[in-house]
Coordinates of C-alpha atoms in Angstrom, one line a residue:
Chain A
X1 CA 17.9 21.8 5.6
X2 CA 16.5 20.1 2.4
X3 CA 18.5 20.4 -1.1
X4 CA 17.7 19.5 -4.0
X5 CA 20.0 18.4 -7.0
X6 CA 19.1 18.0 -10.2
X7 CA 16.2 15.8 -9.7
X8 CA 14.5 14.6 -12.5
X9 CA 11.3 12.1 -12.5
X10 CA 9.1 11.0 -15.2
X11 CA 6.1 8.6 -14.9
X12 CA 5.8 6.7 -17.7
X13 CA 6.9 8.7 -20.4
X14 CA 5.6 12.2 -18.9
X15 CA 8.5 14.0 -17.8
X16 CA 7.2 15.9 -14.7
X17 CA 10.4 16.7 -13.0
X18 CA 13.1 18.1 -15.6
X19 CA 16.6 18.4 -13.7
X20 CA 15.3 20.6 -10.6
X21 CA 17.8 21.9 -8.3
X22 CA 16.4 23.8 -5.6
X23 CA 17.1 24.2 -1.9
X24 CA 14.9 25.4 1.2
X25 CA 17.4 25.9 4.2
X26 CA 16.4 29.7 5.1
X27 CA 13.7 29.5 8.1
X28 CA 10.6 31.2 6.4
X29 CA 8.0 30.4 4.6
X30 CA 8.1 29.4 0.4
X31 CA 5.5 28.8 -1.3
X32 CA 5.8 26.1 -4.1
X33 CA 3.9 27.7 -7.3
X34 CA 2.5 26.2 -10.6
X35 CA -0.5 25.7 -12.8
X36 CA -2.0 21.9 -11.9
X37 CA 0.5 19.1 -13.2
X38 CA 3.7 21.5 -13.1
X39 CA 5.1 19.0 -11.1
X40 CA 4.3 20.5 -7.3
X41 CA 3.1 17.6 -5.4
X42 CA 5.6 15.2 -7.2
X43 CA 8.3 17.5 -5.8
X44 CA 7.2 17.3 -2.4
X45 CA 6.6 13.7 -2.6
X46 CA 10.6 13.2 -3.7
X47 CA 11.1 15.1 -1.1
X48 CA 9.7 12.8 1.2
X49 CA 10.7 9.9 -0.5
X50 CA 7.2 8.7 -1.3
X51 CA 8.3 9.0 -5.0
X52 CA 11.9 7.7 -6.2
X53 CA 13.6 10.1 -8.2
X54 CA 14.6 8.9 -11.5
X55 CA 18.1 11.0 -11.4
X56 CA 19.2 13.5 -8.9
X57 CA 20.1 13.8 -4.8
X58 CA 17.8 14.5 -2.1
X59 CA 19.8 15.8 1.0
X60 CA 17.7 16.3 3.9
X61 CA 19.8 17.4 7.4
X62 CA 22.6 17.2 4.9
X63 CA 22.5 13.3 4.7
X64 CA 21.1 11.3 1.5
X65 CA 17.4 10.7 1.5
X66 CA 17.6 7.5 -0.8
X67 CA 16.6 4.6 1.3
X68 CA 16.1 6.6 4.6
X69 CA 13.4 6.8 6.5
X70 CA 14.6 7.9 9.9
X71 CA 14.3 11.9 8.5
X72 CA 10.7 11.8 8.4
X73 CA 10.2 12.4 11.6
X74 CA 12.0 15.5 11.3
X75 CA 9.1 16.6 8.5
X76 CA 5.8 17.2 9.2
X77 CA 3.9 16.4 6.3
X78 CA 0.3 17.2 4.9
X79 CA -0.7 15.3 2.5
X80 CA -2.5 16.7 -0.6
X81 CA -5.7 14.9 -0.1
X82 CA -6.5 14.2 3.2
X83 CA -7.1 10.1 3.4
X84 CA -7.8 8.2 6.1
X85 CA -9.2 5.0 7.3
X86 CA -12.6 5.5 7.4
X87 CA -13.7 2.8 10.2
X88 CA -11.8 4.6 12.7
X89 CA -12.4 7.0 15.1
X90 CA -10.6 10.4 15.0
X91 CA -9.5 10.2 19.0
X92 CA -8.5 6.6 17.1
X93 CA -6.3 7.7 15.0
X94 CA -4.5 10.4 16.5
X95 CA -3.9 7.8 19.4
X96 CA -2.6 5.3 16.7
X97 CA -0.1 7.9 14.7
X98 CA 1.4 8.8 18.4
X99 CA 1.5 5.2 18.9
X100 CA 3.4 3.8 15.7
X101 CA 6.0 6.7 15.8
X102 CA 6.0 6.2 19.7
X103 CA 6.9 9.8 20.4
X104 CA 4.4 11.8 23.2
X105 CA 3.2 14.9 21.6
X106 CA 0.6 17.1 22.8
X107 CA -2.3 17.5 20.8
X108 CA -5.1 19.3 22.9
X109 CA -4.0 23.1 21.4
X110 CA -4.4 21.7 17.7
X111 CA -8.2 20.4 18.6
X112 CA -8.9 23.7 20.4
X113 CA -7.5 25.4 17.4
X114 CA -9.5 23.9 14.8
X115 CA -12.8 23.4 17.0
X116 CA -12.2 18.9 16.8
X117 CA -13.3 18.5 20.1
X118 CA -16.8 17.5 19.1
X119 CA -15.4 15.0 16.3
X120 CA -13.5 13.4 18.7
X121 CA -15.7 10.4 19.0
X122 CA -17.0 10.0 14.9
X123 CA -15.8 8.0 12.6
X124 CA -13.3 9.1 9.8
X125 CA -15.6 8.4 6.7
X126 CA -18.5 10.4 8.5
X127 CA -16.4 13.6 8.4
X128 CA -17.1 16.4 5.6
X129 CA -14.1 17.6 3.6
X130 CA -13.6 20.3 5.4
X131 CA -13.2 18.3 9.2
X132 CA -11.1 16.0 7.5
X133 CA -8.7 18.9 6.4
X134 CA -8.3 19.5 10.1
X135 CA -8.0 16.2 11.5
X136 CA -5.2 16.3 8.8
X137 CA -3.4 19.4 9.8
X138 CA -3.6 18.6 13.2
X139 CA -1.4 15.5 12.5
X140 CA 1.1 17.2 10.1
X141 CA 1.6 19.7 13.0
X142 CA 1.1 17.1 16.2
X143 CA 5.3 17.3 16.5
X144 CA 7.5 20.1 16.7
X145 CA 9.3 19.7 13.4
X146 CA 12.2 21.5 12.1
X147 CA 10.9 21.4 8.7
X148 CA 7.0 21.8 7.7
X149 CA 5.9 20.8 4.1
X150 CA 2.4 21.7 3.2
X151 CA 0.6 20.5 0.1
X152 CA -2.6 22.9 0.0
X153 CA -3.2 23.7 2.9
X154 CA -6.5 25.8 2.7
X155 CA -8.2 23.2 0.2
X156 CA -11.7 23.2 1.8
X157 CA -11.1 25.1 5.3
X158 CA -13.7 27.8 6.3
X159 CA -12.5 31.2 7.3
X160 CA -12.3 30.6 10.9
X161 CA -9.9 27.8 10.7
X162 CA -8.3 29.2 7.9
X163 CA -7.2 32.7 10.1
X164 CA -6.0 29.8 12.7
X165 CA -4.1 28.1 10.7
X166 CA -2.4 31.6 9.4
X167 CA -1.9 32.0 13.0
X168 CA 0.1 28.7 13.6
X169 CA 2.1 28.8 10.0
X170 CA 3.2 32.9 11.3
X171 CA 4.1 31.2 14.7
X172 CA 6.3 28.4 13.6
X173 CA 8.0 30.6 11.3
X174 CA 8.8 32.8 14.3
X175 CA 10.5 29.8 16.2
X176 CA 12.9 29.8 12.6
X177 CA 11.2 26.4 11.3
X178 CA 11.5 25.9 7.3
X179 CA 7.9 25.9 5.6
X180 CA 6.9 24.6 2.4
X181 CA 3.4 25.5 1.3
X182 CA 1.8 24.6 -1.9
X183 CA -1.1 26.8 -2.8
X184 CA -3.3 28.1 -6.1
X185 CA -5.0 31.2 -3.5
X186 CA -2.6 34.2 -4.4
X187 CA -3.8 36.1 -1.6
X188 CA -2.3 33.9 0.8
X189 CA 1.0 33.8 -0.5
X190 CA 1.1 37.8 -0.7
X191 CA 0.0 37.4 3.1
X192 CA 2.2 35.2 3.7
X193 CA 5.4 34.0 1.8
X194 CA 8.8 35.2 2.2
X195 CA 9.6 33.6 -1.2
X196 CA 8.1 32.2 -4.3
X197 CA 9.1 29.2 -5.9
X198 CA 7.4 28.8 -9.5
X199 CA 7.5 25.3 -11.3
X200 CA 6.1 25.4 -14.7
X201 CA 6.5 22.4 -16.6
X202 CA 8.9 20.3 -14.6
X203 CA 11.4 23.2 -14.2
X204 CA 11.8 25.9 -11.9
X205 CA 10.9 29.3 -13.6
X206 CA 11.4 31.8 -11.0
X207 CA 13.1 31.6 -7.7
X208 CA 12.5 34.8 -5.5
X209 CA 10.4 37.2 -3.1
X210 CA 7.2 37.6 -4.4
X211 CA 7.7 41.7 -4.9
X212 CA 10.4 40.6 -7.3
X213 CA 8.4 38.4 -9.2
X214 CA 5.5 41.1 -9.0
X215 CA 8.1 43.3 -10.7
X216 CA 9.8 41.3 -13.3
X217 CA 6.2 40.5 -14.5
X218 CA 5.0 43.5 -14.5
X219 CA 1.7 43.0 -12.8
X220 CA -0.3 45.8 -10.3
X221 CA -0.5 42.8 -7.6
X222 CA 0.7 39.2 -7.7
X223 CA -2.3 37.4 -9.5
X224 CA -1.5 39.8 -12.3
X225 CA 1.9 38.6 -13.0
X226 CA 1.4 34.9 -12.8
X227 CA -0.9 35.9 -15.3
X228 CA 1.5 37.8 -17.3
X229 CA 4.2 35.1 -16.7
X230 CA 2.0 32.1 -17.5
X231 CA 0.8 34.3 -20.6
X232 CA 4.1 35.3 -22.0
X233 CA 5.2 31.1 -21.5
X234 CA 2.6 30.3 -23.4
X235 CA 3.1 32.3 -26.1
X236 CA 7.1 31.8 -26.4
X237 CA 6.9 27.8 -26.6
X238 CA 3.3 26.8 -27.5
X239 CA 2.4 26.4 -30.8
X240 CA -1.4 27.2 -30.6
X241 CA -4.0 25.8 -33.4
X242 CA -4.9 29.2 -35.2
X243 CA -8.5 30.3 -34.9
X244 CA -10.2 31.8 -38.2
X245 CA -13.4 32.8 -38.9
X246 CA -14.8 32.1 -42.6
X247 CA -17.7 31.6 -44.3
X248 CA -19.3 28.2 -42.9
X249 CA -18.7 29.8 -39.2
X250 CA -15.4 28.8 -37.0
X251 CA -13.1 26.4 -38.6
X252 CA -9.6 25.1 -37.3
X253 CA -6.5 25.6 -39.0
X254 CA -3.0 23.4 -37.8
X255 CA -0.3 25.5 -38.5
X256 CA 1.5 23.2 -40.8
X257 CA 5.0 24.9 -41.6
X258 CA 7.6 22.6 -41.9
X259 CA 9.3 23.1 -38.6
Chain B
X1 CA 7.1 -4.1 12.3
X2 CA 5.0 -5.1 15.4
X3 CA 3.4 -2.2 15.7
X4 CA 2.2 -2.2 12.1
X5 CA 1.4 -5.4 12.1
X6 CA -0.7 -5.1 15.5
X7 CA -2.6 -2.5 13.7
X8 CA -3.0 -4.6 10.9
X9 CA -4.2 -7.7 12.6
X10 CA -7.0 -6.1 14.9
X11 CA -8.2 -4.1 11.9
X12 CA -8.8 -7.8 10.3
X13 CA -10.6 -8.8 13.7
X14 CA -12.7 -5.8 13.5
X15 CA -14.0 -7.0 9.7
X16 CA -17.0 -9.4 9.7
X17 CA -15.4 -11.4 6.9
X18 CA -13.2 -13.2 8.9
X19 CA -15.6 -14.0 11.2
X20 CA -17.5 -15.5 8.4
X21 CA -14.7 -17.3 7.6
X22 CA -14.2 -18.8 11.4
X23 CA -17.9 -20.2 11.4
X24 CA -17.8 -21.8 8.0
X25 CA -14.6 -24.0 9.3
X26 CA -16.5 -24.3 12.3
X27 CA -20.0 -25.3 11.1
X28 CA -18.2 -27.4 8.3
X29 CA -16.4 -29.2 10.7
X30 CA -19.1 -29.8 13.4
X31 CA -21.5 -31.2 10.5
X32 CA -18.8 -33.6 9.0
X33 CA -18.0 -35.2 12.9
X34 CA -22.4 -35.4 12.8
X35 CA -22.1 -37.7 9.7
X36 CA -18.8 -39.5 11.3
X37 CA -17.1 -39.3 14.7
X38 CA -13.9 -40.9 12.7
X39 CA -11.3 -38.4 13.0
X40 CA -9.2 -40.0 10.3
X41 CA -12.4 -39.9 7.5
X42 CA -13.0 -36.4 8.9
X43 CA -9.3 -35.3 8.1
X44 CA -9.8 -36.8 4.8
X45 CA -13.0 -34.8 3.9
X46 CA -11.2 -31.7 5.1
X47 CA -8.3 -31.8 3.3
X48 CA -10.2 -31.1 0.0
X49 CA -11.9 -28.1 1.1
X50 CA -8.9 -27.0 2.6
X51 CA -6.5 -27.6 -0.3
X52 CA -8.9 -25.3 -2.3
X53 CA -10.7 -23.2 0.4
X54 CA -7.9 -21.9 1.8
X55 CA -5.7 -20.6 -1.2
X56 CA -9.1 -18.9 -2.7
X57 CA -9.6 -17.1 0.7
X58 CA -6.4 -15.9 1.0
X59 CA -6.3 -14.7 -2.5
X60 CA -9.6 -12.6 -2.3
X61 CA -8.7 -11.1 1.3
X62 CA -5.3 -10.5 -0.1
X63 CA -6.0 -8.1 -3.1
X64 CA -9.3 -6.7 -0.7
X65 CA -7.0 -5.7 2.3
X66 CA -4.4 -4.3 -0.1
X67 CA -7.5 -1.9 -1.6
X68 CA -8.7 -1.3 1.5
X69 CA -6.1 0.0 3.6
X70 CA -4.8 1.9 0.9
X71 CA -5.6 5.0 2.9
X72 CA -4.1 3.4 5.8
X73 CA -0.8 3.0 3.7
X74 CA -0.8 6.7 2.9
X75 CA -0.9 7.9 6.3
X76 CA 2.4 5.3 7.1
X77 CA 4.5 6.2 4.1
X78 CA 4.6 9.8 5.6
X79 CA 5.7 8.7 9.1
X80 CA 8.7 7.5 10.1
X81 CA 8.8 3.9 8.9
X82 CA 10.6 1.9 6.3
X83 CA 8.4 1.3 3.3
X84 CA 9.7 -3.0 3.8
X85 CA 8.2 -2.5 7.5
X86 CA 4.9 -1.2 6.4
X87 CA 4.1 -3.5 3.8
X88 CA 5.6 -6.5 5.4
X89 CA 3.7 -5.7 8.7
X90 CA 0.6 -5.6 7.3
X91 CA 0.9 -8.6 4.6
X92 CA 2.0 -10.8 8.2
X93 CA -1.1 -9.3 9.9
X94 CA -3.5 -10.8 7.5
X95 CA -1.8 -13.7 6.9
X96 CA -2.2 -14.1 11.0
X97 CA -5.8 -13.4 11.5
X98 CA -6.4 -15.6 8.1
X99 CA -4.7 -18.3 9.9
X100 CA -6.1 -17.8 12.9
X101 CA -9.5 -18.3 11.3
X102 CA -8.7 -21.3 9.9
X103 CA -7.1 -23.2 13.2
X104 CA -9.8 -22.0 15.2
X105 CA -12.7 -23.2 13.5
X106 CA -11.2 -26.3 12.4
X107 CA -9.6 -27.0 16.0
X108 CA -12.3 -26.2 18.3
X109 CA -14.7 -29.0 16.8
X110 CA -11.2 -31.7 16.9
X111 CA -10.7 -30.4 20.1
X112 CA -14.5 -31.8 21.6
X113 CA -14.3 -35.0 19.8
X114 CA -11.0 -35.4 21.7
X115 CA -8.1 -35.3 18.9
X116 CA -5.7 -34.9 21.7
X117 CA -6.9 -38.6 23.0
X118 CA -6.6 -40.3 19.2
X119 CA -4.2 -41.7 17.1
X120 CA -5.0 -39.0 14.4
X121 CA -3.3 -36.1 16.1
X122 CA -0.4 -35.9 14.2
X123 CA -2.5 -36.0 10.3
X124 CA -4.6 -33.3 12.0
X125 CA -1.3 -31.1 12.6
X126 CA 0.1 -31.8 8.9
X127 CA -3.4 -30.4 8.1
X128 CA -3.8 -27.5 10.0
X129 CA 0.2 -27.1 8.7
X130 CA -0.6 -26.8 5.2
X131 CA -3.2 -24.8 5.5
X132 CA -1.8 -22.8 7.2
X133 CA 1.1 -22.6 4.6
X134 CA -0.9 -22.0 2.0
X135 CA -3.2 -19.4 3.7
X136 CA 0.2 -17.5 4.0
X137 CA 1.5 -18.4 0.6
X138 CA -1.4 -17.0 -1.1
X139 CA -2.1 -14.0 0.7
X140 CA 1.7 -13.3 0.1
X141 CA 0.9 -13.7 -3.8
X142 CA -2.3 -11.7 -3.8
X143 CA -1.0 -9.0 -1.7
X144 CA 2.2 -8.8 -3.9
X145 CA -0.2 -8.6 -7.1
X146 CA -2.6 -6.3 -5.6
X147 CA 0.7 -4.2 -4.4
X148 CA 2.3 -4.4 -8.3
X149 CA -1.3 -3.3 -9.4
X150 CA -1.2 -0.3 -7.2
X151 CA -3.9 1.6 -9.0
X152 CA -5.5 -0.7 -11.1
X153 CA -8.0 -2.8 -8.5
X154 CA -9.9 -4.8 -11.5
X155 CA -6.8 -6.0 -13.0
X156 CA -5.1 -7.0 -9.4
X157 CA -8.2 -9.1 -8.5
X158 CA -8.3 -10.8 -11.9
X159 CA -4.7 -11.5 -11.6
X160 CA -5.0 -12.7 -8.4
X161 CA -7.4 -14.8 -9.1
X162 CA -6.3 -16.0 -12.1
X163 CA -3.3 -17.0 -10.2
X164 CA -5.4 -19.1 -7.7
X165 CA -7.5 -20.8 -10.8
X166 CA -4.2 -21.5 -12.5
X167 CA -2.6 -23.4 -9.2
X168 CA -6.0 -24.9 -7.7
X169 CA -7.4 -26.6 -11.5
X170 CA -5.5 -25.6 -14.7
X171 CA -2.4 -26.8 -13.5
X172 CA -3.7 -30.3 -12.6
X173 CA -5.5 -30.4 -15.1
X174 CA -2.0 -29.8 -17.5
X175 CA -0.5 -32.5 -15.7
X176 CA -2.5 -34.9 -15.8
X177 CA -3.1 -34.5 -19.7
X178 CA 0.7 -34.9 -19.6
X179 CA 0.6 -37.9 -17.5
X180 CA -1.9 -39.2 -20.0
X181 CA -0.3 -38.6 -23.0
X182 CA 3.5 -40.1 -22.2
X183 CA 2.3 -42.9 -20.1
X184 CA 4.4 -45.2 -21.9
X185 CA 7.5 -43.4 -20.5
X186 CA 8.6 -43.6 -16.4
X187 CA 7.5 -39.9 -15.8
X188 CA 7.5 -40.9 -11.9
X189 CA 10.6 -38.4 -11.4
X190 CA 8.8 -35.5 -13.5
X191 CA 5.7 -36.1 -11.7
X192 CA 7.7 -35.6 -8.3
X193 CA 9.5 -32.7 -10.0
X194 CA 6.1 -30.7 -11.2
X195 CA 4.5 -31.4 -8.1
X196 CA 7.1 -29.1 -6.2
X197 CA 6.2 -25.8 -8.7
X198 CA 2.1 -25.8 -7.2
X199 CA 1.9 -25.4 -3.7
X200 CA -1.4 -26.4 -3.5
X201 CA -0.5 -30.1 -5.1
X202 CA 2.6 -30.1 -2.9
X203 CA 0.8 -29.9 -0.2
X204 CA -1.6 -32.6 -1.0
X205 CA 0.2 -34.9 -1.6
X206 CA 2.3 -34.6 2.4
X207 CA -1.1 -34.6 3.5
X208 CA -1.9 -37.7 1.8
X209 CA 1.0 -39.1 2.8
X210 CA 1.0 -38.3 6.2
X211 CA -2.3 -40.2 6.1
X212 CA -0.8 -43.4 4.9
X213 CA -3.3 -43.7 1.9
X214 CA -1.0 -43.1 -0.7
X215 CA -1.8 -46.2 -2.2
X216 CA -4.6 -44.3 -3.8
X217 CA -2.1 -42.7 -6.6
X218 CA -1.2 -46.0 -7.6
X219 CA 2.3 -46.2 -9.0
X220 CA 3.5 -42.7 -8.7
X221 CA 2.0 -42.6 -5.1
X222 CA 4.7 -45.1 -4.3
X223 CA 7.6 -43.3 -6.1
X224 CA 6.2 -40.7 -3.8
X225 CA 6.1 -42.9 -0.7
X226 CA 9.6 -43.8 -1.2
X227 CA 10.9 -40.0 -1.4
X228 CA 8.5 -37.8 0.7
X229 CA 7.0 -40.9 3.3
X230 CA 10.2 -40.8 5.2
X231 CA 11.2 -38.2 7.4
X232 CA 13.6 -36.3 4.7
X233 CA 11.2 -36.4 2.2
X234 CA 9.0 -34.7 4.3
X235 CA 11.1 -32.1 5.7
X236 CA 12.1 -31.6 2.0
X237 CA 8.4 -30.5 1.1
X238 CA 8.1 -28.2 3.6
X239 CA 11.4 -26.7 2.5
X240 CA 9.9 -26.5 -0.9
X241 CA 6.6 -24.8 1.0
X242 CA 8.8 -22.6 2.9
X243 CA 10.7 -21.7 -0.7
X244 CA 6.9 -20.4 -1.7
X245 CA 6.7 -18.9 1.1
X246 CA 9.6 -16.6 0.8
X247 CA 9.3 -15.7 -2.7
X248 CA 6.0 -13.0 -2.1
X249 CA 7.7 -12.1 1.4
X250 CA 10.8 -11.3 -0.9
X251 CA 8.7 -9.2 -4.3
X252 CA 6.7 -7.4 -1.5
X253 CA 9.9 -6.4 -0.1
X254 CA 11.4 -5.3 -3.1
X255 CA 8.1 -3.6 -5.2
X256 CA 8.0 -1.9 -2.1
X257 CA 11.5 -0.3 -2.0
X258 CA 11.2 1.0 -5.9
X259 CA 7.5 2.0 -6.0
X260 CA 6.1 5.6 -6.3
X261 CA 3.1 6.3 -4.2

């Protein structure tokens, strides 16, 4: 339902994006991999078109994303960091959002589900982390939407919530919806993902199941061969300051061949 | 748009700043019609704290609203909305309740010494017009800075600021040191030509006008009279206000259509 073309995108002069093409139309879950700044949330923002792409096509429902707007409501959307006005009230805001995109939606299950109902009344910048994660799931999942894009979604949740929202990403992938989840917790994308994107550096390192990846790493579990993968990268492109030991204690040597 | 712009609007009304705002026209007002009950003097002593008041306002609310609701903007630029609407909505939603301010605690006073009864009515309207104007016009420019300056809040409220210092004193203060120093050549057309690039002198001098006491700018008042004191000339200016107008309605637009979020 979403391709992606050769999408580059570079802020300034850091190229964070580097000619991705990608594409999530299977129903099921894929999870979005990558150490911090491979370029995960910028992805999803293109995506989204909350970031322009410098080069490369966005298809979303198989029409052009550039300039749209109309699609979004197709997408439910969590933001990374979950922001909100802080003068209002959560019944407030979830009131207002059903308002602007002046859709009905039903959202009594998502309060019961993450235990909102006595944060109804408070204000948004009273709320701990954690309540603010709901309040923020609860709105990326308010509308039945064909496609579901996640941008850590377990940042801050305690277990309860966190078996819930299992719960609701296993349902929704039964009723054939795409989902995109972005996530550093391994475990939950063993539990979890159908298939493993990787970004590493802008580009797209691996694209499969997350056995496969498990194999062609060679790990005993999943952690282990991001490890291994993230190791042998390192190793292959970086050139690392040497570290010797002489007389006067640690000292730093640049490797300073002519290249 | 309306929707945004509803939101907007009664999240200004919900701030104490603008209520602030309300009674300082309001007191200011009630305590000039103490020292005088002549509408026309009273006009007069507005106008000056209007022609600055209301740009500085506008400014400072402008880059603070931006800052402010920059959650607020987050949560939008998920949902289903063009970027144009959301910014546009809620530039127009401050520029409102700034207005809004402004007429109603300037009117209400005029309204109990009985404007609608007096001659006066009509420089009371140009008044409440150009402040209006440049509530709107500055906001616009202030909310376009603050929106360029996206992450950088210090150096979008110096900007803006700078902006308002640069219309409101250095620019009069330029021309009038260029009016000083040429006064031996007819620089009545260059004066009417500068006066059209600061709003705030613009709309001064229609205010002045309006008033009939252009006499007070000697010989280039009357080069004025002669162009702006009839009805073209007027509508003119307020063209040229209008122009202002459109150009931060038109950059908002735009930044908002390129910008990364």
């Amino acid at each position: 339902m979403i391709s992606v073309t050769h999408l580059s995108k570079s802020f300034s002069r850091l190229e964070v994006l580097k000619d991705i093409s990608v594409d999530f139309t299977r129903p099921g879950i894929t999870a979005v991999l990558g150490p911090n700044g491979s370029g995960k949330t910028t992805l999803i923002k293109c995506l989204l078109g909350m970031v322009i792409p410098d080069q490369g096509d966005i298809q979303a429902f198989g029409q052009p994303v550039k300039g749209q707007w109309t699609y979004r409501s197709q997408i439910g959307y969590l933001p990374q960091i979950a922001r909100f006005p802080d003068n209002l009230r959560v019944k407030e805001l979830i009131a207002m959002i059903k308002d602007i995109r002046g859709t009905a939606a039903d959202e009594a299950p998502l309060i019961e589900a993450f235990g909102l109902e006595t944060y109804l009344d408070k204000k948004l910048g009273h709320l701990s982390g954690g309540t603010k994660q709901k309040v923020n799931l609860l709105l990326a999942l308010l509308y039945d939407t064909p496609v579901i894009i996640m941008d850590e979604p377990t940042a801050g949740l305690d277990p309860i919530a966190l078996i819930r929202l299992k719960d609701i990403i296993q349902r929704e992938k039964k009723r054939g919806k795409v989902i995109l989840i972005t996530t550093h917790i391994i475990s939950l994308v063993e539990e979890i993902a159908d298939e493993v994107v990787f970004l590493l550096e802008g580009r797209i390192h691996f694209r499969g199941t997350p056995e496969q990846l498990r194999m062609q790493y060679a790990g005993a579990n999943l952690e282990e061969a991001i490890a291994n993968l993230l190791l042998n990268e390192n190793q292959a492109t970086a050139v690392h300051p040497k570290l010797t030991q002489n007389h006067n204690g640690i000292a730093l040597h640049k490797n300073l061949k002519p290249c | 748009m309306l929707k945004i712009l509803k939101y907007s609007f009664f999240d200004m009304m919900r701030s104490r700043w603008i209520y602030l705002y309300f009674g300082f026209f309001f007191a200011f007002t009630l305590s000039l019609f103490l020292i005088s009950t002549d509408l026309s003097k009273v006009v007069v002593s507005l106008m000056n704290v209007i022609l600055i008041l209301c740009p500085l306002i506008a400014t400072v609310f402008g880059v603070m609203y931006y800052y402010n609701s920059r959650e607020f903007t987050e949560l939008l630029l998920a949902q289903p909305i063009a970027r144009r609407v959301i910014f546009l909505g809620q530039y127009i939603g401050l520029a409102l309740s700034l207005s809004l301010s402004l007429l109603a605690g300037v009117g209400i006073p005029f309204v109990i010494y009985g404007i609608f009864q007096s001659a006066d009515i009509w420089n009371f309207f140009s008044l409440l017009l150009n402040g209006v104007f440049l509530s709107f016009i500055f906001s616009g420019i202030s909310f376009w800075i603050a929106l360029k300056n996206d992450q950088q809040k210090i150096r979008g409220f110096g900007l803006a600021l700078a902006v308002w210092l640069f219309f409101a004193v250095i620019y009069d203060g330029i021309f009038l040191l260029l009016l000083l120093s040429f006064s031996d050549y007819p620089l009545e057309r260059f004066a009417l030509g500068a006066s059209m690039f600061n709003p705030i002198d613009l709309s001064r001098i229609t205010v002045l006008l309006q008033l009939d006491i252009s006499a007070l700018m000697g010989y280039t008042g009357a080069v004025f009279q002669q162009f702006l004191g009839n009805g073209t000339g007027m509508l003119f200016a307020f063209g040229v206000l209008t122009l202002w107008l459109l150009l931060p309605l038109w950059r908002i637009g735009r930044i908002a259509g390129v910008k990364d979020f």
